[in-house]
Coordinates of C-alpha atoms and ligand atoms in Angstrom, one line a residue:
Chain A
M1 CA 146.6 12.9 178.7
Q2 CA 145.5 14.2 182.1
I3 CA 145.7 17.8 180.9
R4 CA 143.7 17.0 177.8
T5 CA 140.9 15.4 179.8
N6 CA 140.8 18.3 182.1
A7 CA 140.6 20.8 179.2
L8 CA 137.7 18.7 177.8
V9 CA 135.9 18.5 181.1
S10 CA 136.2 22.2 181.6
S11 CA 135.0 23.1 178.1
V12 CA 132.0 20.8 178.5
K13 CA 131.3 22.4 181.8
N14 CA 131.5 25.9 180.3
F15 CA 129.2 24.8 177.5
L16 CA 126.6 23.5 180.0
I17 CA 126.9 26.6 182.1
E18 CA 126.3 28.7 178.9
V19 CA 123.3 26.6 178.0
G20 CA 121.9 26.9 181.5
G21 CA 122.4 30.7 181.4
I22 CA 120.6 31.0 178.1
I23 CA 117.7 28.9 179.4
D24 CA 117.5 31.0 182.6
F25 CA 117.5 34.1 180.5
T26 CA 114.8 32.7 178.2
V27 CA 112.5 32.1 181.2
L28 CA 113.2 35.7 182.4
V29 CA 112.3 37.1 179.0
F30 CA 109.1 35.0 178.7
K31 CA 107.9 36.3 182.1
Q32 CA 108.2 39.8 180.6
F33 CA 105.9 39.0 177.7
F34 CA 103.0 38.6 180.2
K35 CA 103.8 41.7 182.2
K36 CA 102.9 45.3 181.8
P37 CA 103.9 47.8 180.6
R38 CA 104.4 46.1 177.2
E39 CA 107.0 47.9 175.1
H40 CA 105.2 48.0 171.8
K41 CA 106.7 51.2 170.7
E42 CA 110.2 50.1 171.3
M43 CA 109.5 46.8 169.6
I44 CA 108.2 48.5 166.4
K45 CA 111.3 50.7 166.4
Q46 CA 113.6 47.8 166.8
A47 CA 111.7 45.8 164.1
Y48 CA 112.1 48.8 161.7
Y49 CA 115.8 49.1 162.4
A50 CA 116.4 45.4 162.0
G51 CA 114.5 45.3 158.7
N52 CA 116.0 48.5 157.4
K53 CA 119.5 47.6 158.3
T54 CA 119.5 44.1 156.7
F55 CA 117.2 44.3 153.7
P56 CA 119.8 45.7 151.2
L57 CA 122.3 43.0 152.2
I58 CA 119.7 40.3 152.0
A59 CA 118.3 41.5 148.7
I60 CA 121.7 41.4 147.0
T61 CA 122.7 38.1 148.6
G62 CA 119.3 36.5 147.7
F63 CA 119.6 37.6 144.1
I64 CA 123.1 36.3 143.7
M65 CA 122.2 33.1 145.5
G66 CA 119.3 32.3 143.1
L67 CA 121.5 33.3 140.1
V68 CA 124.5 31.2 141.0
L69 CA 122.5 28.2 142.1
T70 CA 120.7 28.1 138.8
L71 CA 123.9 28.6 136.7
Q72 CA 125.6 25.8 138.6
S73 CA 122.7 23.3 138.5
R74 CA 121.7 23.9 134.9
P75 CA 124.5 22.0 133.0
V76 CA 123.7 18.8 135.0
L77 CA 120.0 19.0 134.3
V78 CA 120.6 19.8 130.6
E79 CA 122.8 16.7 130.4
F80 CA 119.9 14.6 131.5
G81 CA 117.4 16.5 129.4
A82 CA 115.6 17.6 132.5
E83 CA 115.9 21.3 132.1
S84 CA 112.2 21.9 132.7
L85 CA 112.7 20.7 136.3
L86 CA 115.1 23.6 136.9
P87 CA 112.6 26.2 138.3
G88 CA 111.0 23.7 140.6
M89 CA 114.3 22.3 141.9
I90 CA 115.8 25.7 142.6
S91 CA 112.7 27.0 144.3
V92 CA 112.4 24.0 146.5
S93 CA 116.0 24.2 147.7
I94 CA 115.7 27.9 148.2
I95 CA 112.5 27.8 150.2
R96 CA 113.3 24.7 152.2
E97 CA 116.9 25.3 153.1
I98 CA 119.1 27.9 151.5
G99 CA 116.9 30.9 151.9
P100 CA 116.2 30.4 155.6
V101 CA 119.7 29.4 156.6
I102 CA 121.6 32.0 154.6
T103 CA 119.2 34.8 155.6
A104 CA 119.4 33.8 159.3
L105 CA 123.2 33.7 159.2
L106 CA 123.2 37.2 157.7
C107 CA 120.8 38.4 160.3
A108 CA 123.0 36.8 163.0
G109 CA 126.0 38.7 161.6
K110 CA 124.2 42.0 161.3
I111 CA 121.4 42.1 163.9
G112 CA 122.8 39.7 166.5
S113 CA 126.2 41.2 166.7
G114 CA 124.6 44.7 166.8
Y115 CA 122.5 43.6 169.8
G116 CA 125.6 42.1 171.5
A117 CA 127.6 45.3 171.1
E118 CA 124.8 47.7 171.8
I119 CA 123.4 46.0 174.9
G120 CA 127.0 45.3 176.0
S121 CA 127.9 48.9 175.9
M122 CA 124.7 49.8 177.7
R123 CA 125.9 47.4 180.4
V124 CA 129.4 48.9 180.5
T125 CA 128.2 52.5 180.7
E126 CA 125.7 51.6 183.5
Q127 CA 122.7 52.5 181.3
I128 CA 121.1 49.2 182.3
D129 CA 121.7 49.9 186.0
A130 CA 120.3 53.4 185.5
M131 CA 117.0 51.9 184.1
E132 CA 116.9 49.4 186.9
V133 CA 117.2 52.0 189.7
S134 CA 114.5 54.1 188.2
G135 CA 112.2 51.2 188.4
I136 CA 112.2 50.5 184.6
N137 CA 112.6 46.9 183.8
P138 CA 115.5 46.6 181.4
V139 CA 114.7 43.0 180.4
S140 CA 111.3 44.1 179.2
Y141 CA 112.4 47.4 177.7
I142 CA 115.7 46.4 176.1
V143 CA 115.6 42.7 175.7
A144 CA 112.0 41.5 175.2
S145 CA 111.3 44.2 172.6
R146 CA 114.4 43.2 170.6
I147 CA 113.6 39.5 170.7
M148 CA 110.0 40.2 169.6
A149 CA 111.4 42.4 166.8
T150 CA 113.7 39.7 165.4
T151 CA 111.1 37.0 165.8
I152 CA 108.8 39.0 163.6
M153 CA 111.4 40.4 161.1
V154 CA 113.5 37.4 160.4
P155 CA 110.7 35.3 158.8
I156 CA 109.6 38.4 156.8
L157 CA 113.2 38.9 155.6
V158 CA 113.4 35.2 154.7
L159 CA 110.3 35.4 152.6
L160 CA 111.7 38.5 150.8
A161 CA 115.0 36.7 150.3
D162 CA 113.3 33.7 148.9
A163 CA 111.3 35.8 146.4
I164 CA 114.3 37.7 145.3
A165 CA 116.4 34.5 144.9
I166 CA 113.7 32.9 142.8
Y167 CA 113.7 36.1 140.6
G168 CA 117.5 35.7 140.4
S169 CA 117.0 32.2 139.2
Y170 CA 114.6 33.4 136.6
V171 CA 117.2 35.9 135.3
A172 CA 119.8 33.1 135.1
V173 CA 117.4 30.8 133.1
N174 CA 116.8 33.7 130.8
M175 CA 120.5 34.0 130.0
Y176 CA 120.2 30.8 128.0
S177 CA 116.6 30.6 126.9
D178 CA 113.7 32.9 126.6
V179 CA 111.2 31.9 129.3
N180 CA 108.5 34.2 130.3
F181 CA 108.1 34.9 134.0
Q182 CA 104.5 33.4 134.1
L183 CA 105.8 30.0 132.9
F184 CA 108.8 30.0 135.1
Y185 CA 106.6 30.9 138.1
N186 CA 104.1 28.2 137.3
Q187 CA 106.8 25.6 137.1
A188 CA 108.3 26.7 140.3
Y189 CA 105.0 27.0 142.1
N190 CA 103.6 23.6 141.0
T191 CA 106.6 21.8 142.5
L192 CA 106.0 23.4 145.9
S193 CA 103.8 21.9 148.5
F194 CA 102.7 22.9 152.0
K195 CA 105.2 20.4 153.3
D196 CA 107.9 22.6 151.9
L197 CA 106.5 25.8 153.3
I198 CA 105.2 25.1 156.8
P199 CA 108.4 23.7 158.4
A200 CA 110.5 26.3 156.6
T201 CA 108.4 29.1 158.0
F202 CA 108.3 27.6 161.4
K203 CA 112.0 27.2 161.4
T204 CA 112.6 30.9 160.5
I205 CA 110.5 32.0 163.5
I206 CA 112.8 30.0 165.7
F207 CA 115.8 31.4 164.0
G208 CA 114.5 34.9 164.6
F209 CA 113.9 34.2 168.2
M210 CA 117.3 32.7 168.8
I211 CA 119.1 35.5 167.0
G212 CA 117.4 38.1 169.2
L213 CA 117.8 36.0 172.3
I214 CA 121.5 35.1 172.0
G215 CA 122.5 38.6 170.9
S216 CA 120.7 40.1 173.8
Y217 CA 122.0 37.5 176.3
K218 CA 125.6 38.1 175.3
G219 CA 125.2 41.8 175.6
Y220 CA 123.2 41.7 178.8
Y221 CA 125.8 39.6 180.6
S222 CA 128.7 41.3 179.0
K223 CA 131.7 41.8 181.4
R224 CA 132.8 45.3 182.2
G225 CA 135.2 47.1 179.9
T226 CA 135.4 48.1 176.3
E227 CA 137.1 44.8 175.2
A228 CA 134.2 42.9 176.7
V229 CA 131.8 44.7 174.3
G230 CA 133.7 43.4 171.3
A231 CA 133.8 40.0 172.8
A232 CA 130.0 40.1 173.4
A233 CA 129.4 41.0 169.7
N234 CA 131.7 38.4 168.5
S235 CA 130.4 35.6 170.6
A236 CA 126.8 36.6 169.7
V237 CA 127.5 35.8 166.1
V238 CA 129.4 32.6 166.7
T239 CA 126.8 31.2 169.2
S240 CA 123.8 32.2 167.1
S241 CA 125.3 30.8 163.9
L242 CA 125.9 27.5 165.6
A243 CA 122.4 27.6 167.1
I244 CA 121.0 28.1 163.6
F245 CA 122.6 25.0 162.2
V246 CA 121.6 22.9 165.2
I247 CA 118.0 24.0 165.0
D248 CA 118.0 23.4 161.2
L249 CA 119.2 19.9 161.8
V250 CA 116.6 19.2 164.4
V251 CA 113.8 20.7 162.3
V252 CA 114.8 18.7 159.3
Q253 CA 114.9 15.5 161.4
V254 CA 111.5 16.2 162.9
T255 CA 109.9 17.0 159.6
E256 CA 111.1 13.7 158.2
L257 CA 109.0 11.9 160.8
F258 CA 105.7 13.2 159.2
Chain B
M1 CA 113.9 61.9 213.6
E2 CA 112.6 59.6 211.0
A3 CA 115.2 57.3 209.4
V4 CA 114.8 56.6 205.7
I5 CA 117.7 54.2 205.3
K6 CA 119.1 51.9 208.0
I7 CA 122.1 49.8 207.3
R8 CA 123.2 47.2 209.9
N9 CA 126.4 45.1 209.8
L10 CA 126.8 45.2 206.0
Y11 CA 129.4 43.0 204.4
K12 CA 130.3 42.8 200.7
S13 CA 133.2 41.1 199.0
F14 CA 134.2 40.3 195.4
G15 CA 136.0 36.9 195.6
T16 CA 138.8 37.5 198.1
N17 CA 138.5 41.3 197.9
E18 CA 136.6 42.3 201.0
V19 CA 135.3 45.7 200.1
L20 CA 132.8 46.4 202.9
K21 CA 133.2 45.1 206.4
N22 CA 130.6 45.7 209.0
I23 CA 129.1 49.0 207.7
N24 CA 126.5 50.7 209.9
L25 CA 124.7 53.8 208.7
T26 CA 121.4 55.6 209.3
L27 CA 120.2 58.3 207.0
N28 CA 117.4 60.5 208.4
K29 CA 114.8 62.3 206.5
G30 CA 116.0 65.7 205.2
E31 CA 119.6 64.8 206.0
N32 CA 122.7 64.9 203.7
I33 CA 125.4 62.5 204.4
V34 CA 128.7 62.8 202.6
I35 CA 130.9 59.8 202.2
L36 CA 134.6 60.5 201.7
G37 CA 137.3 57.9 201.0
R38 CA 140.1 57.1 198.6
S39 CA 139.5 55.8 195.1
G40 CA 138.7 52.1 195.0
I41 CA 137.7 51.9 198.6
G42 CA 134.1 50.9 198.0
K43 CA 132.0 54.0 198.0
S44 CA 130.2 53.2 194.8
V45 CA 129.8 49.6 195.9
L46 CA 128.1 50.7 199.1
A47 CA 125.6 52.9 197.2
K48 CA 124.9 50.1 194.7
C49 CA 124.2 47.6 197.5
I50 CA 121.7 50.0 199.0
V51 CA 119.7 50.4 195.7
G52 CA 119.9 46.7 195.0
L53 CA 122.2 46.8 192.0
L54 CA 124.7 44.6 193.9
Q55 CA 123.8 41.7 196.2
F56 CA 125.5 42.1 199.6
D57 CA 126.8 39.1 201.5
K58 CA 125.7 39.7 205.1
G59 CA 123.8 42.3 207.1
S60 CA 120.5 44.2 206.5
I61 CA 119.4 47.3 204.6
E62 CA 116.1 48.9 205.4
I63 CA 114.6 51.6 203.2
F64 CA 111.5 53.3 204.4
N65 CA 111.4 50.7 207.1
Q66 CA 111.3 47.8 204.6
D67 CA 114.0 45.2 204.5
I68 CA 115.0 45.3 200.9
S69 CA 116.3 41.7 200.7
S70 CA 112.7 40.4 201.6
L71 CA 111.0 42.4 198.8
S72 CA 109.8 41.0 195.5
S73 CA 111.2 42.7 192.4
D74 CA 107.9 44.6 191.9
E75 CA 108.0 45.9 195.4
L76 CA 111.6 46.9 195.0
D77 CA 110.7 48.7 191.8
G78 CA 108.1 50.6 193.8
I79 CA 110.7 51.8 196.3
R80 CA 113.2 52.6 193.6
K81 CA 110.7 55.0 192.0
K82 CA 111.1 57.1 195.1
M83 CA 114.9 57.1 194.8
G84 CA 117.2 58.8 192.4
Y85 CA 120.7 57.8 191.5
L86 CA 123.3 59.9 189.8
F87 CA 125.9 57.6 188.3
Q88 CA 129.6 58.4 188.4
G89 CA 129.7 58.5 184.6
G90 CA 126.3 59.9 184.0
A91 CA 124.9 56.7 182.5
L92 CA 122.9 58.7 179.8
Y93 CA 120.8 56.6 177.4
D94 CA 123.0 57.1 174.3
S95 CA 120.3 56.4 171.8
K96 CA 118.1 59.2 173.2
T97 CA 118.5 63.0 173.0
V98 CA 119.1 65.0 176.2
R99 CA 115.4 65.8 176.3
E100 CA 114.3 62.2 175.8
N101 CA 116.7 61.1 178.5
L102 CA 114.7 63.2 180.9
E103 CA 111.2 62.4 179.5
F104 CA 111.8 58.7 179.5
P105 CA 112.0 58.1 183.2
L106 CA 109.4 60.7 183.9
Q107 CA 106.9 58.9 181.7
R108 CA 107.4 55.7 183.7
S109 CA 107.7 57.4 187.1
R110 CA 105.2 57.3 190.0
F111 CA 103.9 60.7 188.7
A112 CA 103.1 59.3 185.3
E113 CA 99.5 58.2 186.0
A114 CA 98.8 60.2 189.1
D115 CA 98.3 63.7 187.9
N116 CA 98.5 65.5 184.6
I117 CA 102.1 66.6 184.9
D118 CA 103.3 69.1 182.5
T119 CA 106.3 67.2 181.1
N120 CA 107.6 70.2 179.0
T121 CA 107.7 72.6 181.9
R122 CA 109.4 70.1 184.2
V123 CA 112.0 69.2 181.6
E124 CA 112.8 72.8 180.9
E125 CA 112.9 73.7 184.5
V126 CA 115.5 71.1 185.5
L127 CA 117.6 71.7 182.4
E128 CA 117.6 75.4 183.3
N129 CA 118.7 74.5 186.8
V130 CA 121.8 72.6 185.5
G131 CA 122.4 75.3 182.8
L132 CA 121.8 73.0 179.8
L133 CA 118.5 74.2 178.3
D134 CA 120.4 74.9 175.0
A135 CA 121.6 71.3 174.8
Q136 CA 118.2 69.7 175.0
H137 CA 118.2 68.4 171.4
K138 CA 121.8 67.1 171.5
M139 CA 122.7 63.4 171.7
P140 CA 124.9 62.3 174.7
A141 CA 127.8 61.6 172.3
E142 CA 127.9 65.3 171.5
L143 CA 128.3 66.4 175.1
S144 CA 131.4 66.9 177.2
G145 CA 132.0 64.8 180.3
G146 CA 130.9 67.6 182.6
M147 CA 127.7 68.2 180.5
K148 CA 126.9 64.5 180.7
K149 CA 127.2 64.7 184.4
R150 CA 124.8 67.6 184.6
V151 CA 122.3 65.9 182.4
G152 CA 122.5 62.9 184.6
L153 CA 121.8 65.2 187.6
A154 CA 118.9 66.7 185.8
R155 CA 117.5 63.3 185.0
T156 CA 117.8 62.3 188.7
L157 CA 116.2 65.5 189.9
I158 CA 113.2 65.5 187.5
L159 CA 111.7 62.6 189.4
Q160 CA 111.7 64.6 192.7
P161 CA 113.0 61.5 194.6
E162 CA 112.8 61.3 198.3
I163 CA 116.3 59.8 198.6
I164 CA 119.1 60.7 196.2
F165 CA 122.4 59.0 195.7
Y166 CA 125.0 61.3 194.2
D167 CA 128.1 59.4 193.0
E168 CA 130.7 62.1 192.6
P169 CA 128.3 64.9 191.4
T170 CA 131.0 67.5 190.9
T171 CA 134.0 65.5 189.7
G172 CA 135.2 66.8 186.3
L173 CA 133.4 70.1 186.6
D174 CA 135.0 73.5 186.7
P175 CA 135.0 75.3 190.1
V176 CA 132.2 77.7 189.1
T177 CA 129.9 74.9 187.9
S178 CA 130.9 72.7 190.9
K179 CA 129.8 75.5 193.2
E180 CA 126.5 76.0 191.4
I181 CA 125.8 72.2 191.5
S182 CA 126.6 72.0 195.2
Q183 CA 124.2 74.9 195.9
L184 CA 121.6 73.3 193.7
M185 CA 121.9 70.1 195.8
V186 CA 121.2 72.1 198.9
R187 CA 118.3 73.9 197.4
V188 CA 116.7 70.5 196.4
Q189 CA 117.3 69.3 199.9
N190 CA 115.5 72.2 201.5
K191 CA 112.7 72.5 199.0
Y192 CA 111.7 68.9 198.8
K193 CA 113.0 67.6 202.2
T194 CA 115.1 65.0 200.3
S195 CA 117.6 62.9 202.1
S196 CA 120.9 62.3 200.2
L197 CA 123.9 60.1 200.3
I198 CA 126.7 62.1 198.6
I199 CA 129.9 60.4 197.4
T200 CA 132.6 62.9 196.7
H201 CA 136.3 63.8 196.7
D202 CA 135.4 67.5 196.4
L203 CA 135.8 69.1 199.9
K204 CA 134.1 72.3 198.8
C205 CA 131.1 70.3 197.7
A206 CA 131.2 68.4 201.0
K207 CA 131.4 71.6 203.0
T208 CA 128.4 73.1 201.2
T209 CA 126.2 70.0 201.2
A210 CA 127.0 67.9 204.2
N211 CA 125.1 67.6 207.5
N212 CA 127.3 64.7 208.4
I213 CA 130.5 63.3 206.9
K214 CA 131.7 59.7 207.1
L215 CA 135.2 58.6 206.1
L216 CA 135.3 55.2 204.6
R217 CA 138.6 53.3 205.1
N218 CA 139.5 49.6 205.0
G219 CA 135.9 48.6 204.6
N220 CA 134.6 50.6 207.5
F221 CA 133.7 54.1 208.6
Y222 CA 136.9 55.4 210.2
A223 CA 135.6 58.7 211.4
E224 CA 132.4 60.8 211.3
G225 CA 131.1 64.2 212.2
T226 CA 130.3 67.6 210.8
Y227 CA 132.6 69.3 208.4
N228 CA 134.0 71.5 211.1
E229 CA 134.5 68.7 213.5
L230 CA 136.5 66.7 211.0
E231 CA 138.4 69.7 209.7
N232 CA 139.7 70.4 213.2
S233 CA 140.4 66.7 214.0
E234 CA 143.8 65.8 215.4
D235 CA 143.7 62.4 213.9
E236 CA 146.5 61.9 211.3
V237 CA 144.4 60.0 208.9
V238 CA 141.6 62.5 208.9
K239 CA 144.0 65.3 208.6
Q240 CA 145.3 63.9 205.3
Y241 CA 141.9 64.4 203.8
F242 CA 141.4 67.9 205.0
N243 CA 144.4 69.9 204.0
Ligands
LIG301 N1 131.3 44.6 189.8 C1 132.5 44.4 190.4 N2 133.1 43.2 190.4 C2 134.3 43.0 191.0 N3 134.9 43.9 191.8 C3 134.3 45.1 191.9 C4 133.1 45.4 191.2 N4 132.7 46.7 191.5 C5 133.7 47.2 192.3 N5 134.6 46.3 192.5 C6 135.8 46.4 193.4 O1 135.4 47.0 194.6 C7 136.3 48.0 195.0 C8 135.6 49.2 195.3 O2 135.1 49.8 194.1 P1 134.3 51.2 194.1 O3 133.8 51.3 192.7 O4 133.2 51.1 195.1 O5 135.3 52.3 194.5 P2 135.1 53.8 194.8 O6 135.3 54.0 196.2 O7 133.7 54.2 194.3 O8 136.2 54.5 194.0 P3 136.2 55.8 193.1 O9 136.3 57.0 194.0 O10 137.4 55.6 192.2 O11 135.0 55.8 192.3 C9 137.4 48.0 194.0 O12 138.5 47.3 194.5 C10 136.8 47.4 192.8 O13 137.8 46.7 192.1
LIG302 MG1 133.1 55.2 192.7

């Protein structure tokens, strides 16, 4: 019993240290946003990489997501004679929840782990030290630019994923009945309100920020050695996936208040 | 003589591992000090404490008469722009080509705004000096260990620093290149009046470059003197290094 309590205490302690570390790091990064030189060029490069690297994956996943969701939901709605609600129902669930969360998880896996590994190996091979000794601020050049990049790109990728998923849903509906796209689109669009869009978009901005932040944090404070680089990448994915669910939960609860 | 670095009673340990114990060192303008010592004794740690990459536990370090532990990070960056550091492993930016590796620090150096420097000429000149002009468009991953080291050296020299830290500049190079690099280091010293701290195991390099040699042992300088003085020393420990 004693041993178990100790293990619990130490894991709670580790968790709190981790959270404290991430908060410290966030403050450090925020300071860079107000300092010169601003690394616009690097940010654009990173945003391009992030988008380019994940778009194919997100497009395919989005399409399948819309398709499968529709195929699964259709029989139930048909049973109740509510088939005409299908486009609206699917698009609401995609835009509110499934699109943002799935896309963010994919980005955490692809971009976040990439940052963990890349920055981790920069740490291990002393590239970060080299920047520091030549008076170049590594937090600004490496970290802030990447966090800005994901904060901008993840919401854009989510919008694209949503659109493709809704198209996937349209394809699924057309397997059974001949609906033209205009009609499908109108049905979907009429069900949506600002209340669906605003929190969803807001949420994706935070997801993007967290993916960049946690990936960079894990890499930046990576331990020395090759093994540590793998560990940084791995824990970047795990931690940011967890963060995505927690943020999702919080945003949903907060939205309910209004 | 004007001192550029003054270290007083420096201590540094990692947990229970006491690496540096009461180090005192003065580096004068235009002087080359070589630090000898066995692997894992703390030579790199000493250099990293001086440039502020590692926090030391006790003591003081003054660079250009400024106590570095009292400086803000911006002030420290200002001092760092006058220093160069050649890392043991080269530390090349692996997402940039050789050429970009040199251009990047130059664009952010203290020369960047000052005058209209001709980046191309400078890059080509230093690459020529280390014999790697042909490799300028290669990525670091395509270079051999010795080539990486030489690019690292070029990247350090391009900023014309006033103080240079060389962490094993000739390790892993063939004898001919080693000699050329050592001679280049002396030329840089004479031409720009740079002061350098050179960490090396290579006695030939030490002989060519050193004005003063210090032997680090058990966290402290065990012996010091010119190359000839140490070479002719009767001390058993010193003898081990010089034959
Ligand atoms: N970041 C660090 N964390 C913990 N211990 C460290 C760290 N850096 C160095 N050490 C320890 O400090 C000691 C000195 O290391 P250092 O790298 O200075 O050796 P060195 O004299 O440069 O050796 P070499 O000639 O092999 O490069 C070693 O025992 C090493 O384990
Ligand atoms: Mg070393």
